[in-house]
Short mmCIF file of C-alpha atoms and ligand atoms in Angstrom, two decimals:
data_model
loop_
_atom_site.label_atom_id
_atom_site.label_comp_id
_atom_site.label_asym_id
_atom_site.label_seq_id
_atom_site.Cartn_x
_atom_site.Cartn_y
_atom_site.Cartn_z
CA UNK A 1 0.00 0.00 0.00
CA UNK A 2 1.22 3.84 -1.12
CA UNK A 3 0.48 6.71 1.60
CA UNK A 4 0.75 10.26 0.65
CA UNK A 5 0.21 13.19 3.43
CA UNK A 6 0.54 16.81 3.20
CA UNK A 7 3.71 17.62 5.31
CA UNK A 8 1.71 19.40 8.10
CA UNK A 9 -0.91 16.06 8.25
CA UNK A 10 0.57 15.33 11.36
CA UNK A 11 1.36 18.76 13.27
CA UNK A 12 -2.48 18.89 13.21
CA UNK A 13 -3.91 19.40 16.86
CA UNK A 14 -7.53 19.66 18.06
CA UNK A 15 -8.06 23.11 19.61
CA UNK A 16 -11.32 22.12 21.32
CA UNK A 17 -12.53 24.81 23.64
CA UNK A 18 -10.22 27.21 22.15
CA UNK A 19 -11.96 26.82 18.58
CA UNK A 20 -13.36 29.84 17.23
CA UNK A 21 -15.72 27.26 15.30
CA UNK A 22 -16.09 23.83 16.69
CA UNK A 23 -17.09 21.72 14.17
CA UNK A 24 -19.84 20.49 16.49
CA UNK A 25 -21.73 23.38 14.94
CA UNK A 26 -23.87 23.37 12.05
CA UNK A 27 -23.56 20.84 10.64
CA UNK A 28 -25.51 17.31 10.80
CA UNK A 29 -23.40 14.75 11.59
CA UNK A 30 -24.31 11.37 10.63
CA UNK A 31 -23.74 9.31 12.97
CA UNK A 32 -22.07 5.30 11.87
CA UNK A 33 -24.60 2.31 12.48
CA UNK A 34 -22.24 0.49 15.28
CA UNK A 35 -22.23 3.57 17.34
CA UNK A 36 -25.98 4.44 16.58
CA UNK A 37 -26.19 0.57 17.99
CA UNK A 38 -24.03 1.52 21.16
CA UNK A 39 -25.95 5.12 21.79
CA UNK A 40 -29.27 3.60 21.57
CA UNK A 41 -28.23 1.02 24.18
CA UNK A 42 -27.08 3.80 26.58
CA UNK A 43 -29.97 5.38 25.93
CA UNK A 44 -28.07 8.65 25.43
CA UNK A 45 -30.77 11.11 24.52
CA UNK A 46 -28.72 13.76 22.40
CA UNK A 47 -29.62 11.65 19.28
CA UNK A 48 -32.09 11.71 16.84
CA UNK A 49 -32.55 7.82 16.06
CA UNK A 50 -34.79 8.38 13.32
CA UNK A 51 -32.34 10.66 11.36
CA UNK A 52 -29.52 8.77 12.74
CA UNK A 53 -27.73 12.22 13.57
CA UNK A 54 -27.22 13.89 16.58
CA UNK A 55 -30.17 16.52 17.47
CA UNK A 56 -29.30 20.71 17.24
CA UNK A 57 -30.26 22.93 19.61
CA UNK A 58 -32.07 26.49 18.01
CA UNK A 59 -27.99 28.46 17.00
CA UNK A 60 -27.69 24.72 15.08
CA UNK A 61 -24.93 23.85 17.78
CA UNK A 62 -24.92 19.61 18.71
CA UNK A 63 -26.79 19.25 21.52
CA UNK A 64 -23.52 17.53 23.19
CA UNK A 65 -21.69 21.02 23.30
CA UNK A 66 -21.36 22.25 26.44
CA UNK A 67 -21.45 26.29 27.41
CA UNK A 68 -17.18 26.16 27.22
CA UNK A 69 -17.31 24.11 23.81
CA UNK A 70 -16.84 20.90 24.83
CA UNK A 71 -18.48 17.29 24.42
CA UNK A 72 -20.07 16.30 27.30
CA UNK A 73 -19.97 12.98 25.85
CA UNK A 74 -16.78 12.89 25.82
CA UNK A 75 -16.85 14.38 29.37
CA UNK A 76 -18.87 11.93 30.63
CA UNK A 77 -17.09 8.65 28.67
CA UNK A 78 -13.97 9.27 27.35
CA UNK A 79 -13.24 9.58 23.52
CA UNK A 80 -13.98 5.65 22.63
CA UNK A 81 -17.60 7.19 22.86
CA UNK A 82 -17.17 9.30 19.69
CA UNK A 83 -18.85 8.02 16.16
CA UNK A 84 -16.92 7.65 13.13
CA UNK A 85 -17.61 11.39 11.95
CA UNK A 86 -16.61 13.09 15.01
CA UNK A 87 -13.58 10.63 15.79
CA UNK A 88 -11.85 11.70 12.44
CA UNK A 89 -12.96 15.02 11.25
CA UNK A 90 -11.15 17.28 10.39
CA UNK A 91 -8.59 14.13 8.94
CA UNK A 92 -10.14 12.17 5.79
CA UNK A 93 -9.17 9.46 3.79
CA UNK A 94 -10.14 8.84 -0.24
CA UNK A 95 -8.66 5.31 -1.56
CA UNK A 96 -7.90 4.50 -4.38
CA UNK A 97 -6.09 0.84 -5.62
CA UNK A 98 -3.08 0.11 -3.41
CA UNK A 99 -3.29 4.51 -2.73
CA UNK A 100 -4.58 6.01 0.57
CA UNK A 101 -4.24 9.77 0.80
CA UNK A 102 -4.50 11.55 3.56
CA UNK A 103 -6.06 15.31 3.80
CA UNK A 104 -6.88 17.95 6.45
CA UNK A 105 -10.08 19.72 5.84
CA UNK A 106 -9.33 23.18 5.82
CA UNK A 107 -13.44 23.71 7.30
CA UNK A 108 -11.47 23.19 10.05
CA UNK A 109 -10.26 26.44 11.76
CA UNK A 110 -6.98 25.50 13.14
CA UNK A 111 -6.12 23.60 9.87
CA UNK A 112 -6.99 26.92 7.87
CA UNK A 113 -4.54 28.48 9.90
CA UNK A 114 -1.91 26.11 9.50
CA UNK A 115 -2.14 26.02 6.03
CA UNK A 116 -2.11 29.69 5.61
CA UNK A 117 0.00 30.50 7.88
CA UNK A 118 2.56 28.78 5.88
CA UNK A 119 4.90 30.38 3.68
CA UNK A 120 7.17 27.97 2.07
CA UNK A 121 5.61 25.31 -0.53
CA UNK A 122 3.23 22.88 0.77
CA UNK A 123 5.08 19.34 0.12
CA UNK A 124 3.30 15.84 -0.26
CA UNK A 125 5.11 12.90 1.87
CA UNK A 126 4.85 9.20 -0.28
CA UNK A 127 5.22 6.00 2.06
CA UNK A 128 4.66 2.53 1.05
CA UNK A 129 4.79 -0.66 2.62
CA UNK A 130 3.92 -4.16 2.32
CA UNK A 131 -0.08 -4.03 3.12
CA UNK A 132 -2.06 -5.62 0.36
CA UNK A 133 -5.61 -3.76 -0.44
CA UNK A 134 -8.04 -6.22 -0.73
CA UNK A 135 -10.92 -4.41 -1.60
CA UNK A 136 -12.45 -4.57 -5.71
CA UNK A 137 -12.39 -1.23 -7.70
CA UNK A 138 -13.70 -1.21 -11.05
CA UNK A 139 -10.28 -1.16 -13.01
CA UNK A 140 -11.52 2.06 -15.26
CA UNK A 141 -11.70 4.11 -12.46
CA UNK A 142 -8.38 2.48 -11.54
CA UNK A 143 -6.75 3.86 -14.85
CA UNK A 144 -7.72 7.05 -14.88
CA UNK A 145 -6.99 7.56 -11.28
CA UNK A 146 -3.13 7.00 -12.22
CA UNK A 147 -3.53 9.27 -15.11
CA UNK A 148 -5.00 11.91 -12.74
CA UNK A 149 -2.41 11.18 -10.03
CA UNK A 150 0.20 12.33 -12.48
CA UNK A 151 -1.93 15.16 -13.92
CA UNK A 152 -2.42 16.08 -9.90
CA UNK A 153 1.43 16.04 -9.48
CA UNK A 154 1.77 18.71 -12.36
CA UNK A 155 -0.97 20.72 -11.25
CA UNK A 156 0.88 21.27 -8.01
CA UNK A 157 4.37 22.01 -9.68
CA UNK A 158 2.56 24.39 -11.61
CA UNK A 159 0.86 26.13 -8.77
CA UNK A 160 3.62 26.03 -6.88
CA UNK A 161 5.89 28.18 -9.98
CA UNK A 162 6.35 31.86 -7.96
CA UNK A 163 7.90 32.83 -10.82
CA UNK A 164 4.93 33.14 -12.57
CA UNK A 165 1.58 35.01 -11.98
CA UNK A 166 -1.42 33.26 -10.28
CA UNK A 167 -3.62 33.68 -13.35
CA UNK A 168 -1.11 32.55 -15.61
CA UNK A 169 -0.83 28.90 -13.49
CA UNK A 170 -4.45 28.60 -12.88
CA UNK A 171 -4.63 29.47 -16.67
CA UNK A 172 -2.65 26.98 -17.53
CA UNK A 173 -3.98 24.40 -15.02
CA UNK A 174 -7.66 24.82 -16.75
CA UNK A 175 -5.76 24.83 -19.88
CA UNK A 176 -4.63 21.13 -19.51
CA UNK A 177 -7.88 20.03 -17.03
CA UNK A 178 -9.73 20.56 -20.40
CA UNK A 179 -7.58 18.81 -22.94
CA UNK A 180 -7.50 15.87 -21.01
CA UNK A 181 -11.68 16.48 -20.26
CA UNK A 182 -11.56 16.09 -24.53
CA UNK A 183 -9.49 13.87 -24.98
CA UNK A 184 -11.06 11.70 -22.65
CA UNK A 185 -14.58 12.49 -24.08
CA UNK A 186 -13.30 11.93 -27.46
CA UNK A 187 -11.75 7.96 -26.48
CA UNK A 188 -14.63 6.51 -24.50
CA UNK A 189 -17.37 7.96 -27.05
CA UNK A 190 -15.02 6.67 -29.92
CA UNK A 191 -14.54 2.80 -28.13
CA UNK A 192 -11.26 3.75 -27.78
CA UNK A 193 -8.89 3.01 -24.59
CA UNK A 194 -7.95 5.10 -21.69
CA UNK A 195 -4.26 3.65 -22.84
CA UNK A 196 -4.90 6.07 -26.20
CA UNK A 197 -4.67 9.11 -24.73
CA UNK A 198 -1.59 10.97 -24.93
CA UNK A 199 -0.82 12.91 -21.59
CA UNK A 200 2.08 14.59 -23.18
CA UNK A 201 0.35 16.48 -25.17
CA UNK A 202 -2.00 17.46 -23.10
CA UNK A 203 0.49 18.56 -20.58
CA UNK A 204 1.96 20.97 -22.94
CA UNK A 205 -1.69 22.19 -24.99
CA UNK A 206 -1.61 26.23 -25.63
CA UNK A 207 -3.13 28.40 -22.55
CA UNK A 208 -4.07 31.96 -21.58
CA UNK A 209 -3.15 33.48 -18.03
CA UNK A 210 -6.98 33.18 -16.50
CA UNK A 211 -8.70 36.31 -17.42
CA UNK A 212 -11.86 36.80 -16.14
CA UNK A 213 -13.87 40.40 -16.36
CA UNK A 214 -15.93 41.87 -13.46
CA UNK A 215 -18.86 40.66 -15.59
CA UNK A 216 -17.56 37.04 -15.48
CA UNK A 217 -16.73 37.21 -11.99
CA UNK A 218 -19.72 38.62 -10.53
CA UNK A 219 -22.00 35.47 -11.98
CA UNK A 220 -19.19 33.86 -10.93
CA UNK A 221 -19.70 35.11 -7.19
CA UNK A 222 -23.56 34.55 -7.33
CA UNK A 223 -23.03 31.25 -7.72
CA UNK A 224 -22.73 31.24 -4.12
CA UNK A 225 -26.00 32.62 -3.59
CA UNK A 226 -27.81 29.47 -4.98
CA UNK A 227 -26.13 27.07 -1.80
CA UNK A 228 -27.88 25.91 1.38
CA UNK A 229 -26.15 27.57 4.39
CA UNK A 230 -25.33 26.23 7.75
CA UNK A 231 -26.19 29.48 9.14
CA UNK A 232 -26.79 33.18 9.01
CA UNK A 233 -22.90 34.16 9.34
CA UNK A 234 -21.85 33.09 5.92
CA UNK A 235 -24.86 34.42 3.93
CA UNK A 236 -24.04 37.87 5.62
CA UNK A 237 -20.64 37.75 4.09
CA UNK A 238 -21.57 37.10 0.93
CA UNK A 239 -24.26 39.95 0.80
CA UNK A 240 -22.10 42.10 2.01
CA UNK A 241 -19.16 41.20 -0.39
CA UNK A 242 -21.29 41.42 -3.06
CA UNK A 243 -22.83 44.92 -2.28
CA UNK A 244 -19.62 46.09 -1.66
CA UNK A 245 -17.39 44.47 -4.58
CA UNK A 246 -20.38 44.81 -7.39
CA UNK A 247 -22.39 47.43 -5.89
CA UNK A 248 -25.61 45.61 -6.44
CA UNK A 249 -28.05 48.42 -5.73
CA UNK A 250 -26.18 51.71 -7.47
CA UNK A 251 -25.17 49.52 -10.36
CA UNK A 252 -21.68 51.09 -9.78
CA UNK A 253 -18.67 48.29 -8.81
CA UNK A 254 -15.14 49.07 -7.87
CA UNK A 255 -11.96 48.93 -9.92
CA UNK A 256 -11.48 44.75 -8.59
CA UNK A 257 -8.10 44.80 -10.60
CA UNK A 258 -6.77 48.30 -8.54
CA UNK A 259 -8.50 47.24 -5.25
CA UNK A 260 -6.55 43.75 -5.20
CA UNK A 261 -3.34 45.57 -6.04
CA UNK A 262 -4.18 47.48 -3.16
CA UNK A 263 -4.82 44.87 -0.61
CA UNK A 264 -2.07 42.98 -1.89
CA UNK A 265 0.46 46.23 -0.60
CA UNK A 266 -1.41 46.52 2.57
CA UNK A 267 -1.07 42.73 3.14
CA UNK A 268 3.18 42.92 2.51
CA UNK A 269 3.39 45.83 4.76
CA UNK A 270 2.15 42.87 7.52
CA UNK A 271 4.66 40.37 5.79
CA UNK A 272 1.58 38.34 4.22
CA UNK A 273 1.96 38.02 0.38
CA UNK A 274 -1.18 37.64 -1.26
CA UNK A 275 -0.12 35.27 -4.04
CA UNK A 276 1.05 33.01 -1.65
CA UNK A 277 -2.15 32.49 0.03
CA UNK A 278 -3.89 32.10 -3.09
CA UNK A 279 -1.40 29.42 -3.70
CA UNK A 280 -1.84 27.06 -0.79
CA UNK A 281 -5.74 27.93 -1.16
CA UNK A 282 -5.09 26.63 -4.50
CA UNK A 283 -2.91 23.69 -3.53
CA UNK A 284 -5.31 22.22 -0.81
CA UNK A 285 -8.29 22.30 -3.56
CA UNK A 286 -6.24 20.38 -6.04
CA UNK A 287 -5.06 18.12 -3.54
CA UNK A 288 -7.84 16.70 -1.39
CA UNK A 289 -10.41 16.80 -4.65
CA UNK A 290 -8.96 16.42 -8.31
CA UNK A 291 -8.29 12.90 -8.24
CA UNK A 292 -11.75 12.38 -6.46
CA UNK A 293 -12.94 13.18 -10.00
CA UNK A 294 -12.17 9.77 -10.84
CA UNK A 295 -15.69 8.52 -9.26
CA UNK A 296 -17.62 11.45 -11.33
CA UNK A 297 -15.90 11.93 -14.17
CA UNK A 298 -15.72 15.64 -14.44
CA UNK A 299 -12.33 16.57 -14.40
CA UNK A 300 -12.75 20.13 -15.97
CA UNK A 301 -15.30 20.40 -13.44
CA UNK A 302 -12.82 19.48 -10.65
CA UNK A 303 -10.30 21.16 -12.01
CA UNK A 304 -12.74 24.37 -12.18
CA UNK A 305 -13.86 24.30 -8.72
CA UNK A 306 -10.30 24.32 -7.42
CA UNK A 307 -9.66 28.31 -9.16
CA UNK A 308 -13.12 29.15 -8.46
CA UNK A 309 -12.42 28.68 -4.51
CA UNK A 310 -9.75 31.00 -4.71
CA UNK A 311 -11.62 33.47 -6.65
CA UNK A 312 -14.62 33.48 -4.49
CA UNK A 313 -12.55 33.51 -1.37
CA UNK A 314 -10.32 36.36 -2.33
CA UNK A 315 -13.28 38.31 -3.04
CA UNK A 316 -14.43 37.75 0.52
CA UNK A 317 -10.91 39.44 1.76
CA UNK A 318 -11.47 42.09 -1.06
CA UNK A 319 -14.75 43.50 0.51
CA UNK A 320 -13.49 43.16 3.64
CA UNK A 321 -10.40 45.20 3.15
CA UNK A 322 -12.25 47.78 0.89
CA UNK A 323 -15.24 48.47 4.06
CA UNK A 324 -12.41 48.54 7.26
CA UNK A 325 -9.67 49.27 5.06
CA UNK A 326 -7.53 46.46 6.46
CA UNK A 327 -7.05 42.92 6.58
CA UNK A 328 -5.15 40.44 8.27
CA UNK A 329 -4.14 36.60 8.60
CA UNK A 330 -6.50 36.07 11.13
CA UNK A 331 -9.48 37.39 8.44
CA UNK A 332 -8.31 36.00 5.91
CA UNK A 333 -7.94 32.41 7.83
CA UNK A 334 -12.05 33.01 9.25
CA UNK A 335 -13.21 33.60 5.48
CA UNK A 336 -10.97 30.62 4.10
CA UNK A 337 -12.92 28.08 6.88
CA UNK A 338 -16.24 29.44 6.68
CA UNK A 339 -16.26 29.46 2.72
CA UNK A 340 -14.83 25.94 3.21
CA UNK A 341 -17.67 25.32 5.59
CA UNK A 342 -20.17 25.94 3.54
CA UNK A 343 -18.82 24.31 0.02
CA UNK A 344 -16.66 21.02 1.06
CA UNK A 345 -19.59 19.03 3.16
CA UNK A 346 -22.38 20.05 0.79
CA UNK A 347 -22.92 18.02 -2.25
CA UNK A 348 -25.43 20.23 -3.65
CA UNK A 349 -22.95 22.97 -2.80
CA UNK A 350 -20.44 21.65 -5.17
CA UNK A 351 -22.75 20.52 -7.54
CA UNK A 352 -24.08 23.81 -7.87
CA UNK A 353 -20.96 25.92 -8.04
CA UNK A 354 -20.13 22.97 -10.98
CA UNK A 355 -23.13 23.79 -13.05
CA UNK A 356 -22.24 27.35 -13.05
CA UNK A 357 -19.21 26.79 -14.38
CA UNK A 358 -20.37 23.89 -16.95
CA UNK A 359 -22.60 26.47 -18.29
CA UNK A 360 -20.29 29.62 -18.17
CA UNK A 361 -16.34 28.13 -18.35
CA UNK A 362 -13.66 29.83 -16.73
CA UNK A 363 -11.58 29.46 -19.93
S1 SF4 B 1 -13.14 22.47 13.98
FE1 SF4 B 1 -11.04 21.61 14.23
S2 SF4 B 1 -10.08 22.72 15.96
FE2 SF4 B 1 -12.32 23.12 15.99
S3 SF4 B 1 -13.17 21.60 17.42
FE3 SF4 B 1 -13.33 20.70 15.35
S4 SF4 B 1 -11.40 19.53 15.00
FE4 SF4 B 1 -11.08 20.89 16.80
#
């Protein structure tokens, strides 16, 4: 079995009552059949059997939260009492043949600030040992999985480049995401073989620096608006960004180009460089959910998703810094984990955000 980890996987620490957003809140967590088993037979009375989940009191906080932030089950029984869910988040695990990788969800405050707070290049860390997988996968998936690994690997490299703009590596990281979305498209509806396609030419197809006008980018940002929320926090943000970045009710929006150049000064004069964030935004997207596009298919889509998250969540730090006229790490890490939030547990979040984009490409 190969194991790859993101070299901070295991400097990652619970904050509990110190968390500025325990996960314990708004959310529904399902909770795993054995432990529903075990609950019910304690007759612990926090859970919702019928819904399997764990009830909410009327903020959307678990029930088990106590007034300093922490589980009273735990409290009253020690951690063994935890279900699956709560025992691992924010750590998960996608498998793939004889692969396990390993990824920190940056929902998770204390990851966002690890991440962020990081300046040099996020690096992946490959193990391997002698463990045999036994489970089946269906050997397609299998294929293209490898051929994604690889295309993953480049993606990084590229984002990673800080010799080169940010729009010109997400540019050319759509760029290649959609040659190998045709290609692909072209093989399977032509009988042909995942073996056909030819990944060094799709590494190296012709690409634009990413370009997108305030026109693009504000359907881009309402995107957002069509989401379920956990709560009334992040749906104030996003009104608020968007009133303030696209000036919804005078019809008149800011310079976005002159405003980020801006923020990006006021950012260096607190030793923060802008691109650099966008980078390991970047990075963790591409990471924990391009090769996941194995399962679904839509690898533009994936690929898509990854530059959209930075997009929409520097636009969050834009109004921000435009209304106080500063910004900090600390902001910037509470937008990257609430946007997170709200996106990487909601399917209908993602799938949402991915019709946009089928409908209006970012390239
Ligand atoms: S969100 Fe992260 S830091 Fe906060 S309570 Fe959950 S695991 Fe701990």
């Amino acid at each position: 079995m190969k194991y790859i980890h993101p070299d901070y996987y295991d400097n990652f620490k619970c904050i509990a009552d110190a968390c500025p957003k325990t996960c314990c809140a708004g959310w529904q967590i399902e909770i795993d059949d054995n432990s529903l088993n075990k609950y019910s037979s304690m007759k612990i009375d926090t859970v919702d059997y019928h819904e399997q989940a764990f009830f909410h009191d009327n903020k959307k906080r678990c029930l088990n939260l106590d007034e300093n932030g922490l589980c009273k089950l735990i409290t009253a029984h020690g951690p063994d009492i935890l279900c699956h869910t709560c025992a691992t988040f924010p750590r998960h695990i996608e498998e793939f043949e004889n692969v396990r990788e390993y990824s920190l969800s940056i929902s998770c405050p204390e990851v966002a600030r690890m991440i962020l707070s990081t300046v040099e290049p996020i690096s992946f860390n490959r193990s391997e040992d002698a463990t045999l997988d036994e489970e089946d996968y269906n050997p397609e998936e299998q294929s293209i999985y490898r051929l994604l690994s690889v295309l993953r690997d480049n993606f990084i490299d590229i984002a990673q480049d800080r010799t080169r703009t940010l729009d010109d590596r997400m540019g050319q990281i759509l760029a290649i995401a959609k040659a190998f979305q045709d290609e692909i498209d072209f093989v399977l509806l032509g009988d042909g073989e995942i073996e056909d396609i030819d990944l060094e030419a799709v590494l190296h197809v012709a690409y634009k620096p990413l370009d997108l006008t305030p026109e693009v980018r504000h359907t881009l940002f309402d995107a957002m608006k069509d989401w379920e929320y956990t709560g009334d926090e992040f749906v104030d943000i996003i009104n608020f960004s968007e009133e303030t970045i696209y000036n919804t009710t005078s019809r008149k929006s800011v310079d976005i180009c002159d405003m980020t150049t801006s923020m990006s000064s006021h950012l260096s004069s607190k030793n923060i460089n802008l691109d650099i964030i966008m980078e390991q935004i970047l990075v963790y997207f591409i990471y924990a959910y391009f090769c996941g596009s194995a399962y679904d298919e839509y690898y533009f889509g994936q690929a898509q998703l990854s530059v959209a998250t930075c997009v929409h969540i520097q636009d969050l730090m834009l109004a921000h810094y435009i209304n106080t006229g500063s910004i900090d790490l600390a902001d910037i890490i509470r937008f990257t984990y609430l946007y997170a939030r709200e996106l990487e547990h909601s399917i209908p979040n993602i799938l949402a955000t991915e019709a946009y984009m089928d409908e209006h490409p970012l390239v």
